[in-house]
Short mmCIF file of C-alpha atoms and ligand atoms in Angstrom, two decimals:
data_model
loop_
_atom_site.label_atom_id
_atom_site.label_comp_id
_atom_site.label_asym_id
_atom_site.label_seq_id
_atom_site.Cartn_x
_atom_site.Cartn_y
_atom_site.Cartn_z
CA MET A 1 -39.80 -21.09 33.56
CA SER A 2 -37.98 -18.15 31.54
CA SER A 3 -34.89 -20.38 30.88
CA TYR A 4 -33.21 -23.36 31.87
CA GLN A 5 -29.88 -23.42 33.96
CA SER A 6 -27.21 -25.50 34.41
CA ILE A 7 -25.91 -25.32 37.95
CA ASN A 8 -22.93 -27.50 39.50
CA PRO A 9 -24.39 -29.10 42.64
CA ALA A 10 -20.98 -29.26 43.94
CA ASN A 11 -20.40 -25.89 44.56
CA ASN A 12 -24.03 -24.52 43.35
CA GLN A 13 -22.37 -22.29 40.67
CA LEU A 14 -24.42 -21.25 37.51
CA LEU A 15 -22.39 -22.86 34.87
CA LYS A 16 -24.73 -21.56 31.75
CA SER A 17 -28.62 -20.88 31.08
CA TRP A 18 -30.83 -21.95 27.85
CA PRO A 19 -33.90 -20.15 26.77
CA SER A 20 -37.01 -21.79 26.93
CA HIS A 21 -38.70 -22.75 23.77
CA ASP A 22 -41.88 -20.38 22.92
CA GLU A 23 -44.90 -21.71 21.21
CA ALA A 24 -43.97 -21.27 17.64
CA ALA A 25 -40.58 -23.24 18.21
CA VAL A 26 -42.88 -25.90 19.69
CA SER A 27 -45.20 -25.61 17.02
CA HIS A 28 -42.37 -25.93 14.37
CA ALA A 29 -40.73 -28.62 16.06
CA LEU A 30 -44.11 -30.59 15.81
CA ASP A 31 -44.50 -29.83 12.30
CA VAL A 32 -40.96 -31.04 11.33
CA ALA A 33 -41.37 -34.47 13.27
CA ASP A 34 -44.82 -35.11 11.83
CA ARG A 35 -43.50 -34.51 8.20
CA LEU A 36 -40.69 -36.55 9.04
CA PHE A 37 -42.95 -39.47 10.24
CA HIS A 38 -44.98 -39.34 7.01
CA SER A 39 -41.64 -39.49 4.74
CA SER A 40 -39.20 -42.22 3.22
CA TRP A 41 -37.00 -41.42 6.16
CA SER A 42 -39.59 -43.01 9.00
CA LYS A 43 -41.44 -45.34 6.59
CA GLY A 44 -38.82 -46.51 4.36
CA GLU A 45 -35.83 -48.80 4.45
CA ILE A 46 -34.45 -49.54 8.01
CA GLN A 47 -30.72 -49.51 7.06
CA PRO A 48 -30.10 -45.59 6.82
CA ARG A 49 -31.34 -45.36 10.28
CA LEU A 50 -29.58 -47.86 11.45
CA GLN A 51 -26.21 -46.32 9.94
CA VAL A 52 -26.95 -43.13 11.85
CA LEU A 53 -27.31 -45.42 15.16
CA LYS A 54 -23.72 -46.82 14.50
CA LYS A 55 -21.95 -43.27 13.64
CA LEU A 56 -23.99 -42.17 16.88
CA ALA A 57 -22.47 -44.57 18.91
CA ASP A 58 -18.73 -44.03 17.28
CA LEU A 59 -19.36 -40.47 17.98
CA ILE A 60 -20.16 -40.81 21.70
CA ASP A 61 -17.21 -43.05 22.01
CA SER A 62 -14.86 -40.46 20.56
CA ARG A 63 -16.28 -37.79 22.88
CA ALA A 64 -16.83 -39.47 26.00
CA GLU A 65 -14.82 -37.51 28.22
CA GLU A 66 -16.26 -34.58 27.24
CA LEU A 67 -19.79 -35.83 27.79
CA ALA A 68 -19.05 -37.21 31.02
CA THR A 69 -17.60 -34.24 32.12
CA ILE A 70 -20.91 -32.37 31.26
CA ALA A 71 -22.59 -34.78 33.16
CA SER A 72 -20.67 -34.78 36.31
CA LYS A 73 -20.95 -30.86 36.71
CA GLU A 74 -24.51 -30.52 35.84
CA MET A 75 -25.93 -33.27 38.05
CA GLY A 76 -23.04 -34.16 40.33
CA LYS A 77 -22.58 -37.60 39.09
CA LEU A 78 -19.18 -39.16 40.01
CA ILE A 79 -16.82 -38.82 36.85
CA GLY A 80 -16.03 -42.63 36.69
CA GLN A 81 -19.69 -43.22 36.56
CA SER A 82 -20.41 -40.89 34.24
CA ARG A 83 -17.78 -42.50 31.76
CA GLY A 84 -19.95 -45.62 32.34
CA GLU A 85 -23.13 -44.05 31.50
CA VAL A 86 -21.74 -42.29 28.27
CA LYS A 87 -20.38 -45.95 27.69
CA ILE A 88 -23.62 -47.77 28.40
CA CYS A 89 -25.33 -45.00 25.74
CA SER A 90 -23.06 -46.02 23.01
CA GLN A 91 -23.77 -49.82 23.78
CA ILE A 92 -27.40 -49.12 23.26
CA ALA A 93 -27.06 -47.11 20.07
CA ARG A 94 -24.93 -50.06 18.84
CA TYR A 95 -27.10 -52.75 20.02
CA TYR A 96 -30.03 -51.49 18.12
CA ALA A 97 -27.81 -50.66 15.16
CA GLU A 98 -26.76 -54.42 14.99
CA ASN A 99 -30.01 -55.91 16.07
CA ALA A 100 -33.05 -53.76 15.10
CA GLU A 101 -33.42 -55.43 11.67
CA ARG A 102 -33.53 -59.20 13.00
CA ILE A 103 -35.99 -57.96 15.81
CA LEU A 104 -38.37 -56.42 13.69
CA GLN A 105 -38.25 -59.15 11.18
CA PRO A 106 -42.08 -60.11 10.40
CA GLN A 107 -42.99 -62.87 12.67
CA SER A 108 -45.11 -65.76 11.30
CA TYR A 109 -48.30 -66.89 12.90
CA PRO A 110 -49.33 -70.24 12.00
CA SER A 111 -53.35 -70.12 11.42
CA GLU A 112 -56.26 -71.90 10.02
CA LEU A 113 -57.20 -68.68 8.26
CA GLY A 114 -54.13 -68.49 5.72
CA GLU A 115 -50.76 -67.11 5.66
CA ALA A 116 -50.50 -64.89 8.70
CA TRP A 117 -47.70 -62.65 10.14
CA VAL A 118 -47.01 -59.87 12.41
CA GLU A 119 -44.98 -56.94 10.73
CA TYR A 120 -43.67 -53.91 12.72
CA HIS A 121 -44.51 -50.30 11.78
CA PRO A 122 -43.67 -47.06 13.23
CA ILE A 123 -46.83 -45.33 14.90
CA GLY A 124 -45.53 -41.70 14.81
CA VAL A 125 -44.29 -38.65 16.51
CA LEU A 126 -43.68 -39.50 20.63
CA VAL A 127 -42.88 -37.58 23.42
CA ALA A 128 -40.10 -38.29 25.97
CA VAL A 129 -40.21 -36.98 29.49
CA GLU A 130 -36.92 -38.01 31.04
CA PRO A 131 -35.09 -37.01 34.44
CA TRP A 132 -31.62 -35.56 35.49
CA ASN A 133 -30.35 -38.76 37.31
CA PHE A 134 -28.99 -40.73 33.95
CA PRO A 135 -28.96 -37.64 31.51
CA TYR A 136 -27.61 -39.44 28.56
CA TYR A 137 -28.82 -42.84 29.15
CA GLN A 138 -32.49 -42.04 29.83
CA LEU A 139 -32.46 -40.29 26.48
CA MET A 140 -30.75 -43.06 24.89
CA ARG A 141 -33.17 -45.69 25.99
CA VAL A 142 -35.94 -43.84 23.81
CA LEU A 143 -34.14 -42.42 20.91
CA ALA A 144 -32.12 -45.75 19.92
CA PRO A 145 -35.28 -48.11 19.44
CA ASN A 146 -37.48 -45.47 18.06
CA LEU A 147 -34.82 -44.22 15.62
CA ALA A 148 -34.41 -47.56 14.12
CA LEU A 149 -38.25 -48.19 14.03
CA GLY A 150 -39.02 -45.11 12.62
CA ASN A 151 -40.66 -42.75 15.10
CA PRO A 152 -39.57 -39.08 15.92
CA VAL A 153 -39.23 -37.83 19.19
CA LEU A 154 -39.96 -34.70 21.11
CA ALA A 155 -37.75 -34.80 24.00
CA LYS A 156 -38.69 -32.99 27.49
CA HIS A 157 -35.34 -33.32 29.51
CA ALA A 158 -35.32 -32.48 33.43
CA ASN A 159 -34.93 -28.77 33.81
CA ILE A 160 -31.83 -29.18 35.69
CA VAL A 161 -29.92 -30.82 32.81
CA PRO A 162 -30.08 -28.53 29.86
CA HIS A 163 -26.47 -28.99 28.78
CA CYS A 164 -26.64 -32.76 28.72
CA ALA A 165 -30.15 -32.37 26.64
CA ASP A 166 -28.49 -29.69 24.35
CA VAL A 167 -25.46 -31.79 23.61
CA PHE A 168 -27.46 -34.94 23.14
CA GLU A 169 -29.57 -33.35 20.46
CA LYS A 170 -26.54 -32.04 18.76
CA LEU A 171 -24.73 -35.41 18.59
CA VAL A 172 -27.68 -37.21 16.88
CA ARG A 173 -27.97 -34.54 14.13
CA GLU A 174 -24.25 -35.01 13.65
CA ALA A 175 -24.45 -38.77 13.33
CA GLY A 176 -26.61 -37.81 10.26
CA ALA A 177 -30.43 -37.81 11.63
CA PRO A 178 -32.52 -35.49 10.02
CA GLU A 179 -33.88 -32.72 11.78
CA GLY A 180 -37.10 -33.85 13.61
CA ALA A 181 -35.87 -37.46 14.36
CA TRP A 182 -34.68 -36.19 17.74
CA THR A 183 -35.98 -32.71 19.10
CA ASN A 184 -35.17 -31.14 22.43
CA LEU A 185 -37.56 -28.85 23.93
CA PHE A 186 -37.10 -26.65 26.59
CA ILE A 187 -40.47 -26.54 27.68
CA SER A 188 -42.91 -26.60 30.67
CA THR A 189 -44.91 -29.34 31.70
CA ASP A 190 -47.98 -27.55 30.65
CA GLN A 191 -46.66 -27.41 27.06
CA VAL A 192 -45.96 -31.34 27.62
CA ALA A 193 -49.58 -31.85 28.02
CA ASP A 194 -50.59 -29.66 25.14
CA LEU A 195 -47.95 -31.79 23.03
CA ILE A 196 -49.76 -35.21 24.28
CA ALA A 197 -53.16 -33.85 23.27
CA ASP A 198 -52.11 -33.07 19.63
CA ASP A 199 -53.40 -35.50 17.33
CA ARG A 200 -49.96 -36.12 15.48
CA VAL A 201 -48.55 -37.09 18.86
CA GLN A 202 -49.19 -40.98 19.25
CA GLY A 203 -47.39 -41.87 22.33
CA VAL A 204 -45.30 -40.79 25.65
CA ALA A 205 -42.59 -42.50 27.45
CA LEU A 206 -41.57 -41.12 31.11
CA THR A 207 -39.24 -42.06 33.47
CA GLY A 208 -39.38 -40.11 36.67
CA SER A 209 -41.62 -39.92 39.71
CA GLU A 210 -45.14 -41.31 40.41
CA ARG A 211 -46.24 -37.72 40.61
CA ALA A 212 -45.16 -36.86 37.07
CA GLY A 213 -45.72 -40.32 35.53
CA SER A 214 -49.63 -39.94 36.98
CA ALA A 215 -49.75 -36.59 35.51
CA VAL A 216 -48.51 -37.78 32.08
CA ALA A 217 -50.59 -41.12 32.02
CA GLU A 218 -53.64 -39.02 33.04
CA GLN A 219 -53.06 -36.81 30.05
CA ALA A 220 -51.88 -39.67 27.34
CA GLY A 221 -54.95 -41.72 28.52
CA LYS A 222 -57.39 -38.81 28.37
CA HIS A 223 -56.49 -38.56 24.62
CA LEU A 224 -55.75 -42.22 24.17
CA LYS A 225 -51.91 -42.14 23.46
CA LYS A 226 -49.73 -45.12 24.45
CA SER A 227 -47.64 -44.46 27.25
CA THR A 228 -44.66 -46.43 28.99
CA LEU A 229 -43.58 -45.35 32.71
CA GLU A 230 -40.30 -46.02 34.60
CA LEU A 231 -40.91 -44.71 37.86
CA GLY A 232 -39.68 -44.93 41.57
CA GLY A 233 -38.71 -47.98 43.08
CA ASN A 234 -37.96 -49.16 46.79
CA ASP A 235 -35.93 -52.49 45.90
CA VAL A 236 -34.44 -54.70 48.01
CA PHE A 237 -31.14 -56.32 48.73
CA VAL A 238 -31.95 -59.82 50.43
CA VAL A 239 -28.67 -61.34 51.86
CA LEU A 240 -29.62 -64.89 53.03
CA ASP A 241 -27.63 -66.75 55.69
CA ASP A 242 -25.52 -68.55 53.29
CA ALA A 243 -24.70 -65.50 51.33
CA ASP A 244 -21.21 -64.42 50.31
CA LEU A 245 -21.19 -61.85 53.09
CA ASP A 246 -18.10 -59.79 51.83
CA GLU A 247 -18.97 -59.56 48.28
CA ALA A 248 -22.73 -58.84 49.42
CA VAL A 249 -21.17 -55.88 51.61
CA ARG A 250 -18.82 -54.62 48.83
CA GLN A 251 -21.64 -54.72 46.21
CA GLY A 252 -24.27 -53.41 48.82
CA VAL A 253 -22.38 -50.26 49.57
CA GLN A 254 -22.00 -49.72 45.65
CA ALA A 255 -25.71 -50.53 45.23
CA ARG A 256 -26.65 -48.10 47.64
CA LEU A 257 -23.91 -45.00 46.82
CA SER A 258 -23.81 -45.04 43.06
CA ASN A 259 -25.08 -41.71 41.64
CA CYS A 260 -25.28 -40.66 45.35
CA GLY A 261 -28.43 -43.06 45.40
CA GLN A 262 -30.31 -41.48 42.85
CA VAL A 263 -30.91 -44.47 41.19
CA CYS A 264 -34.46 -45.91 40.74
CA THR A 265 -33.18 -49.66 40.76
CA ALA A 266 -30.54 -48.98 43.59
CA ALA A 267 -30.86 -51.12 46.61
CA LYS A 268 -32.81 -49.14 49.46
CA ARG A 269 -34.12 -51.88 51.56
CA PHE A 270 -31.47 -54.25 52.76
CA ILE A 271 -33.13 -57.80 54.20
CA LEU A 272 -30.90 -59.65 56.15
CA HIS A 273 -31.45 -63.00 57.53
CA GLU A 274 -30.72 -63.11 61.27
CA LYS A 275 -28.14 -65.61 61.33
CA ILE A 276 -25.80 -62.90 59.67
CA ALA A 277 -27.55 -59.35 60.14
CA ASP A 278 -25.01 -58.34 62.97
CA ARG A 279 -22.03 -59.07 60.89
CA PHE A 280 -23.50 -57.44 57.36
CA ILE A 281 -24.53 -54.08 59.33
CA SER A 282 -20.98 -54.01 61.32
CA GLN A 283 -19.05 -54.30 57.84
CA PHE A 284 -21.47 -52.36 55.82
CA SER A 285 -21.92 -49.43 58.52
CA ALA A 286 -18.05 -49.27 58.39
CA ALA A 287 -17.73 -49.46 54.73
CA LEU A 288 -20.47 -46.70 54.16
CA SER A 289 -19.56 -44.46 56.37
CA SER A 290 -16.03 -44.30 54.89
CA ALA A 291 -17.25 -42.93 51.64
CA THR A 292 -15.09 -39.92 50.77
CA LEU A 293 -17.25 -37.02 50.05
CA GLY A 294 -16.20 -34.15 47.54
CA ASP A 295 -15.98 -32.96 44.12
CA PRO A 296 -17.33 -35.60 41.48
CA LEU A 297 -14.52 -34.65 39.19
CA ASP A 298 -11.93 -35.76 41.93
CA GLU A 299 -11.14 -39.38 40.95
CA LYS A 300 -10.64 -39.65 44.95
CA THR A 301 -13.91 -39.01 45.49
CA THR A 302 -16.66 -42.14 46.41
CA LEU A 303 -19.65 -39.99 47.25
CA GLY A 304 -20.70 -36.93 45.29
CA PRO A 305 -23.73 -34.39 46.03
CA LEU A 306 -27.12 -35.03 45.50
CA SER A 307 -28.49 -33.33 41.95
CA SER A 308 -29.95 -30.53 43.60
CA ALA A 309 -30.69 -28.33 46.80
CA ASP A 310 -34.36 -29.46 46.34
CA ALA A 311 -33.20 -33.06 46.22
CA ARG A 312 -30.89 -32.67 49.30
CA ASP A 313 -33.81 -30.63 51.30
CA ARG A 314 -36.09 -33.42 50.25
CA LEU A 315 -33.94 -35.91 51.91
CA VAL A 316 -33.34 -34.10 55.13
CA LYS A 317 -37.12 -33.79 55.49
CA GLN A 318 -37.50 -37.49 54.77
CA VAL A 319 -34.77 -38.81 57.36
CA ASP A 320 -35.80 -36.59 60.05
CA GLU A 321 -39.77 -37.57 59.75
CA ALA A 322 -38.41 -41.39 59.69
CA VAL A 323 -36.35 -40.73 63.14
CA THR A 324 -39.22 -38.75 64.68
CA HIS A 325 -41.39 -41.86 63.77
CA GLY A 326 -39.10 -44.42 65.43
CA ALA A 327 -36.45 -45.20 63.28
CA LYS A 328 -32.74 -45.49 64.87
CA LEU A 329 -29.71 -43.89 62.99
CA VAL A 330 -26.72 -46.37 62.91
CA THR A 331 -24.85 -43.97 61.04
CA GLY A 332 -25.23 -40.34 59.27
CA GLY A 333 -28.52 -38.62 59.05
CA LYS A 334 -27.83 -35.27 58.39
CA ALA A 335 -26.60 -32.94 55.15
CA VAL A 336 -23.34 -31.79 55.03
CA GLU A 337 -22.65 -28.06 56.06
CA GLY A 338 -21.00 -25.81 53.29
CA ALA A 339 -21.30 -25.49 49.82
CA GLY A 340 -23.03 -28.10 47.64
CA CYS A 341 -25.89 -30.52 48.09
CA PHE A 342 -24.17 -32.97 50.06
CA TYR A 343 -25.54 -35.77 52.61
CA GLN A 344 -23.95 -38.18 55.05
CA PRO A 345 -24.11 -42.10 53.93
CA THR A 346 -27.19 -43.06 56.19
CA ILE A 347 -28.47 -46.17 57.89
CA LEU A 348 -31.90 -46.44 59.24
CA THR A 349 -33.06 -49.58 61.19
CA GLY A 350 -35.92 -50.14 63.42
CA ILE A 351 -38.42 -48.92 60.97
CA THR A 352 -42.02 -50.37 61.68
CA PRO A 353 -44.77 -50.47 59.29
CA ASP A 354 -46.56 -47.48 60.98
CA ASN A 355 -43.26 -45.35 60.13
CA PRO A 356 -44.04 -43.37 56.93
CA ALA A 357 -40.69 -44.52 55.83
CA TYR A 358 -41.64 -48.18 55.45
CA TYR A 359 -42.99 -47.19 52.03
CA GLN A 360 -41.18 -44.57 50.95
CA GLU A 361 -38.40 -44.32 48.49
CA PHE A 362 -35.15 -42.77 49.92
CA PHE A 363 -33.69 -41.05 46.52
CA GLY A 364 -30.05 -40.51 48.31
CA PRO A 365 -27.72 -42.72 49.97
CA VAL A 366 -30.01 -43.75 52.54
CA ALA A 367 -29.95 -47.47 53.37
CA GLN A 368 -33.00 -49.04 55.40
CA ILE A 369 -32.10 -52.46 57.07
CA TYR A 370 -34.74 -55.06 58.11
CA VAL A 371 -34.23 -58.30 59.56
CA VAL A 372 -35.77 -61.56 59.14
CA GLY A 373 -35.71 -65.00 60.12
CA ASP A 374 -36.50 -67.07 57.10
CA ASP A 375 -37.18 -67.06 53.08
CA ASN A 376 -40.42 -66.76 53.18
CA ALA A 377 -40.20 -63.60 55.62
CA ALA A 378 -38.01 -62.11 53.36
CA VAL A 379 -40.31 -62.43 50.27
CA ALA A 380 -43.13 -60.82 52.50
CA LEU A 381 -41.15 -58.13 53.30
CA ALA A 382 -39.94 -57.53 49.82
CA ASN A 383 -43.74 -57.58 48.20
CA ASP A 384 -45.04 -55.29 51.00
CA SER A 385 -44.45 -52.35 49.04
CA HIS A 386 -46.24 -50.10 46.36
CA TYR A 387 -43.21 -50.36 44.41
CA GLY A 388 -42.18 -53.19 42.32
CA LEU A 389 -39.10 -52.35 39.84
CA GLY A 390 -36.05 -54.42 40.47
CA GLY A 391 -34.28 -56.28 43.48
CA SER A 392 -31.43 -58.76 44.08
CA VAL A 393 -31.02 -61.75 46.41
CA TRP A 394 -27.55 -63.26 47.64
CA THR A 395 -26.91 -66.69 48.46
CA ARG A 396 -24.74 -69.32 47.32
CA ASP A 397 -27.73 -71.55 46.47
CA THR A 398 -28.79 -70.68 43.31
CA ALA A 399 -32.11 -72.74 43.47
CA ARG A 400 -33.00 -71.04 46.65
CA GLY A 401 -32.04 -67.50 44.94
CA ARG A 402 -34.31 -68.37 41.56
CA LYS A 403 -37.11 -69.27 44.09
CA LEU A 404 -36.93 -66.16 45.75
CA ALA A 405 -36.28 -64.42 42.61
CA SER A 406 -39.82 -65.61 41.17
CA ALA A 407 -41.66 -64.91 44.23
CA ILE A 408 -40.25 -61.33 44.41
CA GLU A 409 -42.93 -59.14 42.78
CA THR A 410 -40.84 -56.79 40.55
CA GLY A 411 -39.84 -56.60 36.96
CA MET A 412 -36.30 -57.43 37.41
CA VAL A 413 -34.42 -59.37 39.73
CA PHE A 414 -30.40 -60.52 39.94
CA ILE A 415 -28.98 -62.98 41.90
CA ASN A 416 -25.60 -62.40 43.69
CA SER A 417 -25.35 -59.22 41.63
CA GLN A 418 -26.61 -55.38 42.26
CA SER A 419 -29.27 -54.40 39.74
CA ASP A 420 -27.70 -53.32 36.36
CA THR A 421 -28.76 -52.90 33.07
CA SER A 422 -27.64 -53.58 29.54
CA ALA A 423 -29.20 -52.76 25.83
CA GLU A 424 -30.15 -56.56 25.08
CA LEU A 425 -31.94 -56.99 28.51
CA PRO A 426 -35.42 -55.54 29.02
CA PHE A 427 -35.76 -53.00 32.08
CA GLY A 428 -39.04 -51.81 33.82
CA GLY A 429 -41.15 -52.87 36.60
CA VAL A 430 -44.83 -53.09 37.97
CA LYS A 431 -47.24 -51.61 40.76
CA ARG A 432 -46.33 -47.80 41.42
CA SER A 433 -42.99 -48.43 39.83
CA GLY A 434 -44.71 -47.93 36.14
CA TYR A 435 -45.58 -50.01 33.07
CA GLY A 436 -43.98 -51.00 29.71
CA ARG A 437 -40.58 -52.05 29.30
CA GLU A 438 -37.54 -50.21 27.61
CA LEU A 439 -34.26 -51.88 25.94
CA SER A 440 -33.93 -55.32 24.35
CA ASP A 441 -36.52 -56.61 21.75
CA LEU A 442 -39.48 -55.61 24.31
CA GLY A 443 -38.63 -51.88 24.44
CA ILE A 444 -38.43 -51.12 20.35
CA LYS A 445 -41.97 -52.80 20.10
CA GLU A 446 -43.63 -50.44 22.78
CA PHE A 447 -44.51 -48.23 20.20
CA ALA A 448 -44.58 -50.16 17.26
CA ASN A 449 -47.79 -51.13 15.18
CA GLN A 450 -47.65 -54.65 15.78
CA LYS A 451 -49.84 -55.25 12.54
CA LEU A 452 -51.38 -58.66 11.58
CA VAL A 453 -51.61 -59.35 7.95
CA VAL A 454 -53.35 -62.76 6.45
CA VAL A 455 -53.18 -63.99 3.54
CA ALA A 456 -56.77 -66.19 3.21
CA GLY A 457 -55.87 -69.86 2.39
N1 LIG B 501 -37.50 -43.60 37.42
C1 LIG B 501 -36.30 -43.06 37.40
O1 LIG B 501 -35.17 -42.90 37.18
C2 LIG B 501 -36.41 -41.77 38.30
C3 LIG B 501 -37.12 -41.78 39.35
N2 LIG B 501 -37.12 -40.47 39.79
C4 LIG B 501 -38.26 -40.06 41.30
O2 LIG B 501 -38.76 -38.62 41.28
C5 LIG B 501 -38.69 -38.47 42.53
C6 LIG B 501 -38.29 -37.03 42.11
O3 LIG B 501 -37.34 -36.42 41.31
P1 LIG B 501 -37.43 -35.29 40.51
O4 LIG B 501 -36.55 -34.84 39.57
O5 LIG B 501 -38.66 -34.42 41.06
O6 LIG B 501 -38.88 -36.26 39.14
P2 LIG B 501 -39.83 -35.59 38.23
O7 LIG B 501 -40.71 -36.64 38.11
O8 LIG B 501 -40.19 -34.52 38.72
O9 LIG B 501 -38.77 -35.18 36.77
C7 LIG B 501 -39.08 -36.27 35.98
C8 LIG B 501 -39.14 -35.48 34.55
O10 LIG B 501 -40.50 -35.48 34.57
C9 LIG B 501 -40.95 -34.10 34.32
N3 LIG B 501 -42.18 -33.56 34.89
C10 LIG B 501 -42.46 -33.53 36.16
N4 LIG B 501 -43.69 -33.27 36.75
C11 LIG B 501 -44.19 -33.15 35.17
C12 LIG B 501 -45.60 -33.22 34.89
N5 LIG B 501 -46.81 -32.68 35.78
N6 LIG B 501 -45.75 -33.42 33.47
C13 LIG B 501 -44.80 -33.62 32.59
N7 LIG B 501 -43.73 -33.60 32.76
C14 LIG B 501 -43.33 -33.56 34.30
C15 LIG B 501 -40.11 -33.41 34.87
O11 LIG B 501 -39.46 -31.84 34.43
P3 LIG B 501 -38.92 -30.96 35.21
O12 LIG B 501 -37.82 -31.15 35.40
O13 LIG B 501 -38.99 -29.67 34.20
O14 LIG B 501 -39.67 -30.70 36.30
C16 LIG B 501 -38.50 -34.25 34.44
O15 LIG B 501 -38.49 -33.72 33.32
C17 LIG B 501 -37.35 -39.12 42.81
O16 LIG B 501 -37.30 -38.79 44.46
C18 LIG B 501 -37.55 -40.60 42.50
O17 LIG B 501 -38.27 -41.14 43.11
C19 LIG B 501 -36.39 -39.04 39.64
C20 LIG B 501 -35.55 -39.47 38.67
C21 LIG B 501 -35.33 -40.54 38.01
C1 LIG B 502 -27.67 -48.40 35.70
C2 LIG B 502 -29.01 -48.36 36.48
C3 LIG B 502 -29.92 -47.44 35.41
C4 LIG B 502 -31.31 -47.12 36.47
C5 LIG B 502 -32.03 -45.86 35.57
C6 LIG B 502 -32.91 -45.33 36.36
O1 LIG B 502 -32.54 -44.74 37.63
O2 LIG B 502 -34.21 -45.17 36.04
#
């Protein structure tokens, strides 16, 4: 790819182009990052690094509207949701600025061998491969814990969000991070493989598709590098017969339409108890189909475009195939004619296990609805998935909700709330949704050398 293009998915207009980095630039970036790792910046006192994170949080807060507008123009997210993403980025930076030193304190291990403890050290240069759907948040989830720990990062962002990638790198430097702490590289996927193979790279974090995750994990495995993967999901939204139906509908619509449905932890499979199914479907369909499609920068818009023409075309093909194999359209089911990458809010029912849609993630405003007779059937259906990322359960009986949450095979379950994220809580999944955890005390240790030291007694 000769250049990275910023194209507004609301009107297909080219906003700006960035030249790709050539081999010399990539080699220089790796040299600088590796030198930084071997310097006192990475291996010395933590506080100078945490001060950079605090400054970064303040910078992000001070430039929130500018950053939000860049993201909305470049990948189509509603301006209000982009503001929310920017806010959580400063929350993550501040969380690690305020908590990393405590989290990384040596941990004592009582032992007959003598005084024993585990201390936490950076492991070296990392590669981060990130997607377009949360163009700042996905970067901050890797930057903040690893800058606190001392791992320099070479970042390869999705090719459709070069402006977000560029402005993020500039913010990190403006916050006082030295060259090499976070380097954005406009490079190809082949060049990612070359970086992973380099002895100076010690790990790779990826968020994105199974396809990308599988390729990167294979390269990491081949070269014995640690990896974390946060991939797709087909999360359930289980509404039991005693749920607060109005609240479940309200949040169900949000959970399906937020970011135009392009969220790995979005509610995708709505599993309804038969006693409330008709009422839920009626209210949910009315609310979903009344979404206001339009320019993401317009505060009145409630459903923006998909991130690209490719994403829209993929969804058109996926829904058409589901219907061909017997799924029933309750509402929607078509792309919106005209400029932009818009798709109608859509509900599919009657999806049987022999329909390809049954095991597919719909990365767009498309809800699948299933009806069950009891809690066991809800859990069995929830777990009949290649994915295991998140999910939510709606019931007024918390004990009942906790039981289902423990039985659902995912990395995260919310009771009486749509899935969410926050710096102090771990994020990640199982099965084909990937492995490893981001954020919280777990995320900062994924790429740490958790070194045992024993003083013989
Ligand atoms: N878990 C999540 O949050 C997300 C999941 N997805 C999933 O991915 C699907 C498709 O979205 P899409 O944008 O195509 O996601 P991709 O997986 O293609 O892109 C994610 C990142 O991986 C990079 N990448 C892709 N293939 C390789 C490779 N072989 N080696 C190294 N890096 C690679 C991409 O680079 P480039 O852009 O240059 O291709 C991008 O930076 C969605 O339908 C959804 O299921 C997508 C976004 C976020
Ligand atoms: C606010 C939810 C963040 C989800 C990030 C993802 O799609 O990977």
